[in-house]
Coordinates of C-alpha atoms and ligand atoms in Angstrom, one line a residue:
X1 CA 90.0 154.7 164.5
X2 CA 86.9 155.0 162.6
X3 CA 86.2 158.4 160.8
X4 CA 83.2 159.1 163.1
X5 CA 85.6 158.7 166.0
X6 CA 88.0 161.1 164.6
X7 CA 85.3 163.7 164.0
X8 CA 83.9 163.3 167.4
X9 CA 87.3 163.7 168.9
X10 CA 87.6 167.0 166.8
X11 CA 84.2 168.3 168.0
X12 CA 85.5 167.7 171.6
X13 CA 89.0 168.9 171.4
X14 CA 89.3 171.1 168.4
X15 CA 92.1 169.1 167.0
X16 CA 91.8 166.7 164.0
X17 CA 94.7 164.5 163.2
X18 CA 94.9 163.3 159.7
X19 CA 95.6 159.6 159.2
X20 CA 97.9 160.0 156.2
X21 CA 100.2 162.9 157.4
X22 CA 101.6 164.6 160.5
X23 CA 99.3 167.5 159.8
X24 CA 96.5 168.6 162.1
X25 CA 93.4 170.8 161.5
X26 CA 92.8 173.1 164.5
X27 CA 89.7 175.0 165.4
X28 CA 91.1 177.6 167.9
X29 CA 87.6 178.3 169.2
X30 CA 87.2 174.7 170.5
X31 CA 90.9 174.6 171.7
X32 CA 90.4 177.9 173.6
X33 CA 87.0 176.8 175.0
X34 CA 88.7 174.0 176.9
X35 CA 90.1 176.6 179.1
X36 CA 86.8 178.2 180.1
X37 CA 84.3 177.1 182.7
X38 CA 81.4 179.6 182.7
X39 CA 82.0 181.5 179.4
X40 CA 82.5 180.4 175.7
X41 CA 84.6 182.1 173.1
X42 CA 82.2 183.1 170.4
X43 CA 82.9 181.6 167.0
X44 CA 81.4 184.6 165.2
X45 CA 83.7 187.0 167.1
X46 CA 86.8 184.8 166.6
X47 CA 86.3 184.2 162.9
X48 CA 84.8 187.6 162.1
X49 CA 87.6 188.5 159.7
X50 CA 87.6 185.5 157.4
X51 CA 83.9 185.0 157.0
X52 CA 83.1 188.7 156.8
X53 CA 85.6 189.3 154.0
X54 CA 83.8 187.0 151.7
X55 CA 80.7 189.2 151.7
X56 CA 81.5 192.6 153.0
X57 CA 85.0 193.5 151.9
X58 CA 85.3 193.6 148.1
X59 CA 88.9 193.9 146.9
X60 CA 90.0 197.6 147.0
X61 CA 92.5 196.9 144.3
X62 CA 90.7 197.0 141.0
X63 CA 93.7 195.8 139.0
X64 CA 94.3 192.8 141.3
X65 CA 95.1 190.5 138.4
X66 CA 98.1 192.7 137.5
X67 CA 99.2 192.7 141.1
X68 CA 98.9 188.9 141.3
X69 CA 101.1 188.6 138.3
X70 CA 103.7 190.9 139.8
X71 CA 103.8 188.8 143.0
X72 CA 104.8 185.5 141.2
X73 CA 108.4 184.6 141.5
X74 CA 110.7 187.3 140.1
X75 CA 112.8 186.0 137.2
X76 CA 116.2 187.1 138.4
X77 CA 116.5 186.3 142.0
X78 CA 119.1 187.9 144.2
X79 CA 120.9 185.8 146.8
X80 CA 118.3 186.5 149.5
X81 CA 115.4 185.8 147.2
X82 CA 117.0 182.5 146.1
X83 CA 117.4 181.4 149.8
X84 CA 113.8 182.3 150.4
X85 CA 112.7 180.3 147.4
X86 CA 114.8 177.4 148.5
X87 CA 113.1 177.4 151.9
X88 CA 109.7 177.5 150.3
X89 CA 110.5 174.7 147.9
X90 CA 111.7 172.5 150.8
X91 CA 108.5 173.1 152.7
X92 CA 106.2 172.9 149.7
X93 CA 105.7 169.1 149.6
X94 CA 104.7 169.0 153.3
X95 CA 102.3 171.9 152.8
X96 CA 100.7 170.4 149.7
X97 CA 100.3 167.0 151.4
X98 CA 98.7 168.5 154.5
X99 CA 96.3 170.5 152.3
X100 CA 95.4 167.4 150.3
X101 CA 94.6 165.5 153.5
X102 CA 92.2 168.3 154.5
X103 CA 90.6 168.3 151.0
X104 CA 90.0 164.5 151.2
X105 CA 88.4 164.6 154.7
X106 CA 84.9 165.4 153.5
X107 CA 83.4 164.9 156.9
X108 CA 85.7 167.5 158.4
X109 CA 85.2 169.9 155.6
X110 CA 81.5 170.0 156.3
X111 CA 82.0 171.0 159.8
X112 CA 84.7 173.5 158.8
X113 CA 82.3 175.3 156.5
X114 CA 80.0 176.0 159.5
X115 CA 82.6 176.8 162.2
X116 CA 81.5 180.3 162.5
X117 CA 77.9 179.5 163.3
X118 CA 78.6 176.7 165.7
X119 CA 76.7 176.7 168.9
X120 CA 76.6 180.6 168.7
X121 CA 73.0 181.3 169.6
X122 CA 73.5 184.7 171.1
X123 CA 75.2 186.6 168.4
X124 CA 77.6 188.8 170.4
X125 CA 79.6 191.6 169.0
X126 CA 83.0 192.7 170.2
X127 CA 81.8 196.4 170.1
X128 CA 84.3 199.1 170.5
X129 CA 87.5 197.8 172.1
X130 CA 89.3 199.8 174.6
X131 CA 92.9 200.6 173.5
X132 CA 95.0 199.2 176.4
X133 CA 98.2 200.3 174.8
X134 CA 97.1 203.9 174.9
X135 CA 95.7 203.6 178.4
X136 CA 99.1 202.3 179.6
X137 CA 100.8 205.4 178.3
X138 CA 98.8 208.1 180.2
X139 CA 100.1 209.6 183.4
X140 CA 97.2 208.0 185.4
X141 CA 98.3 204.5 184.3
X142 CA 99.8 203.5 187.6
X143 CA 96.5 204.5 189.3
X144 CA 94.2 202.3 187.1
X145 CA 92.9 199.2 188.9
X146 CA 91.1 196.2 187.6
X147 CA 88.4 194.6 189.7
X148 CA 88.2 190.9 189.7
X149 CA 84.8 189.4 190.5
X150 CA 85.2 185.7 191.4
X151 CA 82.5 183.3 192.4
X152 CA 83.5 181.0 195.2
X153 CA 81.9 178.0 196.5
X154 CA 81.6 177.4 200.2
X155 CA 82.2 173.7 200.4
X156 CA 82.0 173.6 204.2
X157 CA 78.8 171.7 204.1
X158 CA 79.5 168.9 201.6
X159 CA 77.9 166.2 203.8
X160 CA 74.8 166.4 201.7
X161 CA 72.9 168.5 204.3
X162 CA 72.6 172.2 203.4
X163 CA 73.2 173.4 199.9
X164 CA 76.6 174.6 198.8
X165 CA 76.9 178.4 199.3
X166 CA 78.0 180.5 196.4
X167 CA 79.2 184.0 197.0
X168 CA 81.0 186.8 195.1
X169 CA 84.5 188.0 196.1
X170 CA 85.7 191.3 194.8
X171 CA 89.2 192.7 194.7
X172 CA 90.8 195.6 193.0
X173 CA 94.4 195.6 191.9
X174 CA 96.7 197.7 189.8
X175 CA 96.2 196.7 186.2
X176 CA 99.6 197.9 184.7
X177 CA 103.1 196.7 185.8
X178 CA 101.5 194.2 188.1
X179 CA 101.0 190.4 187.9
X180 CA 97.3 190.0 188.0
X181 CA 96.3 186.3 188.8
X182 CA 93.2 184.4 188.6
X183 CA 94.3 181.6 191.0
X184 CA 90.8 180.0 191.0
X185 CA 89.7 177.0 188.9
X186 CA 86.7 179.1 187.5
X187 CA 86.5 181.9 185.1
X188 CA 86.6 185.4 186.5
X189 CA 84.8 188.5 185.3
X190 CA 86.9 191.6 185.7
X191 CA 86.2 195.3 185.1
X192 CA 88.5 198.0 184.0
X193 CA 87.1 201.6 183.3
X194 CA 83.7 200.3 182.4
X195 CA 84.9 197.4 180.0
X196 CA 84.5 193.8 181.1
X197 CA 87.1 191.1 180.6
X198 CA 87.0 187.3 181.1
X199 CA 90.0 185.6 182.7
X200 CA 90.3 181.9 182.3
X201 CA 91.1 179.6 185.2
X202 CA 94.6 179.6 186.7
X203 CA 95.8 182.3 184.4
X204 CA 97.7 185.4 184.9
X205 CA 98.7 188.5 183.0
X206 CA 101.4 191.2 183.3
X207 CA 100.5 194.3 181.2
X208 CA 103.5 196.6 180.7
X209 CA 106.0 197.9 178.2
X210 CA 109.1 196.0 177.2
X211 CA 111.0 198.0 179.7
X212 CA 109.3 196.2 182.6
X213 CA 109.8 192.6 181.3
X214 CA 112.5 191.9 183.9
X215 CA 109.7 191.7 186.5
X216 CA 108.7 188.4 185.0
X217 CA 112.0 186.8 185.9
X218 CA 111.4 184.3 188.7
X219 CA 113.2 184.7 191.9
X220 CA 113.9 181.1 192.7
X221 CA 114.1 178.1 190.4
X222 CA 110.5 178.1 189.3
X223 CA 111.1 179.3 185.7
X224 CA 109.0 178.4 182.7
X225 CA 109.3 175.2 180.6
X226 CA 107.4 176.6 177.7
X227 CA 108.1 180.1 176.2
X228 CA 106.0 181.3 173.3
X229 CA 107.1 184.5 171.7
X230 CA 105.2 186.5 169.0
X231 CA 107.3 189.7 168.5
X232 CA 106.0 192.8 166.9
X233 CA 108.5 192.4 164.0
X234 CA 108.9 195.4 161.6
X235 CA 107.5 194.9 158.1
X236 CA 106.1 197.1 155.4
X237 CA 102.5 196.3 155.9
X238 CA 100.5 199.5 156.3
X239 CA 97.6 197.4 157.8
X240 CA 100.0 196.2 160.5
X241 CA 101.1 199.7 161.3
X242 CA 97.5 200.6 162.2
X243 CA 97.1 197.5 164.5
X244 CA 100.1 197.7 166.8
X245 CA 103.5 199.4 167.0
X246 CA 106.6 197.4 166.0
X247 CA 110.1 197.3 167.4
X248 CA 113.5 197.0 165.6
X249 CA 115.2 193.6 165.8
X250 CA 117.9 194.7 168.4
X251 CA 115.2 195.1 171.1
X252 CA 114.4 191.3 170.9
X253 CA 118.1 190.4 171.3
X254 CA 117.9 191.6 175.0
X255 CA 114.7 189.7 175.9
X256 CA 115.6 187.7 179.1
X257 CA 114.8 184.3 177.6
X258 CA 117.6 182.5 179.4
X259 CA 116.5 184.0 182.8
X260 CA 112.9 183.0 182.2
X261 CA 113.8 179.3 181.5
X262 CA 113.4 176.7 184.1
X263 CA 116.5 175.1 185.4
X264 CA 115.4 171.8 183.8
X265 CA 115.4 173.7 180.5
X266 CA 112.6 175.1 178.2
X267 CA 111.0 174.8 174.9
X268 CA 111.1 178.1 173.1
X269 CA 108.6 178.7 170.2
X270 CA 109.1 181.8 168.1
X271 CA 106.6 183.1 165.4
X272 CA 108.5 184.6 162.5
X273 CA 107.4 186.2 159.2
X274 CA 108.6 184.9 155.9
X275 CA 111.2 187.6 155.3
X276 CA 114.5 185.9 154.6
X277 CA 116.4 188.7 156.3
X278 CA 114.5 187.9 159.5
X279 CA 115.1 184.2 159.3
X280 CA 118.9 184.8 158.9
X281 CA 118.7 187.1 162.1
X282 CA 117.0 184.5 164.1
X283 CA 119.4 181.7 163.3
X284 CA 122.7 183.7 163.3
X285 CA 122.0 186.2 166.1
X286 CA 118.8 185.9 168.1
X287 CA 118.7 182.2 169.0
X288 CA 122.4 182.3 170.0
X289 CA 121.9 185.5 172.0
X290 CA 119.1 183.8 173.9
X291 CA 121.1 180.5 174.4
X292 CA 118.6 178.6 172.4
X293 CA 119.5 175.7 170.2
X294 CA 117.3 175.4 167.0
X295 CA 115.3 172.2 167.0
X296 CA 112.5 172.2 164.3
X297 CA 110.1 174.3 162.2
X298 CA 106.4 174.0 162.3
X299 CA 104.1 175.7 159.7
X300 CA 100.7 177.3 160.1
X301 CA 98.8 176.9 156.8
X302 CA 95.8 179.2 156.5
X303 CA 92.6 178.1 154.8
X304 CA 89.2 179.5 154.1
X305 CA 85.9 178.0 155.2
X306 CA 85.6 176.0 152.0
X307 CA 89.0 174.3 152.6
X308 CA 90.9 176.3 149.9
X309 CA 94.0 178.1 150.7
X310 CA 93.7 181.8 151.6
X311 CA 96.1 182.6 148.7
X312 CA 98.2 180.9 146.0
X313 CA 100.8 178.8 147.7
X314 CA 103.5 180.1 145.4
X315 CA 102.9 183.8 145.6
X316 CA 106.4 185.2 146.3
X317 CA 105.6 188.0 148.8
X318 CA 102.3 186.7 150.3
X319 CA 102.7 183.1 151.4
X320 CA 99.5 181.5 152.8
X321 CA 101.5 180.2 155.8
X322 CA 103.6 181.4 158.7
X323 CA 106.5 179.6 160.6
X324 CA 106.8 178.7 164.1
X325 CA 110.6 178.0 164.9
X326 CA 111.1 175.7 167.9
X327 CA 114.3 175.6 169.9
X328 CA 115.5 174.3 173.2
X329 CA 117.0 176.1 176.1
X330 CA 119.2 173.4 177.7
X331 CA 118.7 173.0 181.5
X332 CA 121.4 173.1 184.1
X333 CA 120.5 169.9 185.8
X334 CA 118.5 167.9 183.1
X335 CA 118.0 164.4 184.2
X336 CA 116.4 161.6 182.1
X337 CA 113.0 162.2 183.4
X338 CA 112.8 165.8 182.3
X339 CA 114.4 165.3 178.9
X340 CA 111.8 166.2 176.3
X341 CA 110.5 163.9 173.6
X342 CA 112.2 164.7 170.2
X343 CA 110.4 167.3 168.1
X344 CA 109.3 166.2 164.6
X345 CA 110.3 168.6 161.8
X346 CA 107.9 170.1 159.3
X347 CA 104.6 169.6 161.3
X348 CA 101.7 171.5 159.7
X349 CA 98.9 173.1 161.6
X350 CA 95.9 174.1 159.4
X351 CA 93.3 176.7 160.6
X352 CA 90.9 179.3 159.4
X353 CA 92.6 182.5 160.5
X354 CA 91.1 184.8 163.2
X355 CA 91.6 188.5 163.7
X356 CA 94.6 190.2 162.1
X357 CA 97.9 188.5 163.2
X358 CA 96.1 186.4 165.8
X359 CA 98.1 183.2 166.1
X360 CA 96.4 179.8 166.8
X361 CA 96.6 178.7 170.3
X362 CA 99.7 176.4 170.3
X363 CA 100.7 176.3 174.0
X364 CA 98.8 173.1 174.8
X365 CA 99.9 171.5 171.6
X366 CA 103.6 172.1 172.3
X367 CA 103.5 171.1 175.9
X368 CA 104.4 167.5 174.9
X369 CA 107.7 168.6 173.5
X370 CA 108.8 170.7 176.5
X371 CA 111.0 169.5 179.3
X372 CA 108.5 167.9 181.6
X373 CA 107.8 169.2 185.0
X374 CA 105.4 168.1 187.6
X375 CA 103.4 171.1 186.8
X376 CA 103.6 172.8 183.4
X377 CA 104.7 176.5 183.6
X378 CA 104.2 178.4 180.4
X379 CA 104.7 182.1 179.5
X380 CA 103.6 183.8 176.3
X381 CA 105.5 187.0 175.4
X382 CA 103.8 189.8 173.4
X383 CA 100.5 188.1 174.1
X384 CA 97.1 189.6 173.2
X385 CA 95.1 186.9 175.1
X386 CA 95.1 184.6 178.1
X387 CA 95.3 180.9 178.4
X388 CA 94.4 178.7 181.3
X389 CA 97.7 177.8 183.1
X390 CA 99.8 180.4 181.4
X391 CA 101.3 183.8 182.2
X392 CA 100.6 186.3 179.4
X393 CA 102.9 189.2 179.0
X394 CA 102.7 192.3 176.6
X395 CA 101.3 195.8 176.4
X396 CA 97.7 194.4 175.7
X397 CA 97.4 190.9 177.0
X398 CA 93.7 191.5 177.8
X399 CA 92.9 192.5 174.1
X400 CA 90.9 189.4 173.1
X401 CA 89.6 188.8 176.7
X402 CA 87.0 191.6 176.3
X403 CA 83.6 190.3 177.1
X404 CA 82.2 191.0 173.7
X405 CA 84.3 188.1 172.4
X406 CA 82.5 185.7 174.7
X407 CA 79.0 184.2 175.3
X408 CA 77.7 182.7 178.5
X409 CA 78.3 178.9 178.5
Ligands
LIG501 N1 100.4 186.7 169.6 C1 99.4 187.8 169.5 C2 98.1 187.2 169.0 O1 98.1 186.0 168.6 O2 97.2 187.9 168.9 C3 99.9 188.8 168.5 C4 101.1 189.6 169.0 S1 101.5 190.9 167.9 C5 102.5 190.1 166.7 C6 102.7 191.8 168.9 C7 102.2 192.5 170.1 O3 103.3 193.1 170.7 C8 101.2 193.5 169.9 O4 100.1 193.2 170.9 C9 101.9 194.8 170.3 O5 100.9 195.8 170.9 C10 102.9 194.4 171.3 N2 104.0 195.3 171.5 C11 104.5 196.2 170.7 N3 105.4 197.0 171.2 C12 105.5 196.6 172.4 C13 106.3 197.0 173.6 N4 107.3 198.0 173.5 N5 106.1 196.4 174.8 C14 105.1 195.4 174.9 N6 104.5 194.9 173.9 C15 104.6 195.5 172.7

């Protein structure tokens, strides 16, 4: 199609497919906004980190040149470092090609440089966010309720006579250790201890500690055909320690992935860090323990508003990309109709990153590779946000749903 066509598809969908590679550029704000009916995710809230850092956060480290030099590939690699380097060298041509495609797409680059200011006329600010993790730990947690305010239409008089009635329905339900569902096809505003949250249509969340995750296991055969997992992996980053607590790897071995899968099978998508030790653990222990067969690796390449990479591609300890490992949980009664389409390896997704550790919304994107069901059923584990049509589980799945991240559409 003509470039103008590609660009207008991007402006609509948030996904730009490059002609000359399998890479895609994603604007998470546009992708997320396809979920909402009355509200809009605010670009300035989503992109606050990347755009702010340019002006307001000068590097704390005064000898950054020295640090950079240190991060280049060490000269004498040990076995693990050599394996990591080999993985990087194998991915490198795909990453470079994808980045070149972006740099060549001048029409897209122009839009990208303005993503933060897009249709954002009422500059909202996220304000102080309520710590849901702390709230869940106090003794009163089982008593806390969230109030859902949904607007319903009374379609009883659709004969063109009297106007459609709109009224507000309110209901309060326990917010922790409970599946809270917005079963309507409209956004719902919810209130919890004075903070407001926006729940997209046909979405639900279960906010609990890992110890309660078995409550997500479906009773009958209606499991999930897409399972996205973003575990709180341990790593040395002090910044991460401030954001959320982490768990040792053995905790993830007992995640009930097999029990969450649909009987037709499921696509499992796992976010991993670039630590070689972790990659070995996933391949040799975690996927086998979950009953997942490895299928492909996708890469999330992070760029700045000017299209450049957020860091040197070859920095040894700070790669400007993260990996999404894809695997399949085979179904018990897979027939030809539900067999998924083959997953291409080395697909690259480029985005400008949002808040710390916030992953781009991949559920909709991955749906085409999951065993097809009449109705897609997707669950996200360790989620910090909600998606239309998905169940979000974690100890803070409402985090990015706070109303300060939205404007009225
Ligand atoms: N996918 C998320 C996103 O894109 O924003 C980021 C998830 S972050 C890597 C991991 C999440 O796991 C954090 O929200 C953290 O609070 C949560 N977490 C840590 N320990 C947990 C536990 N014991 N039970 C449930 N959730 C936990």
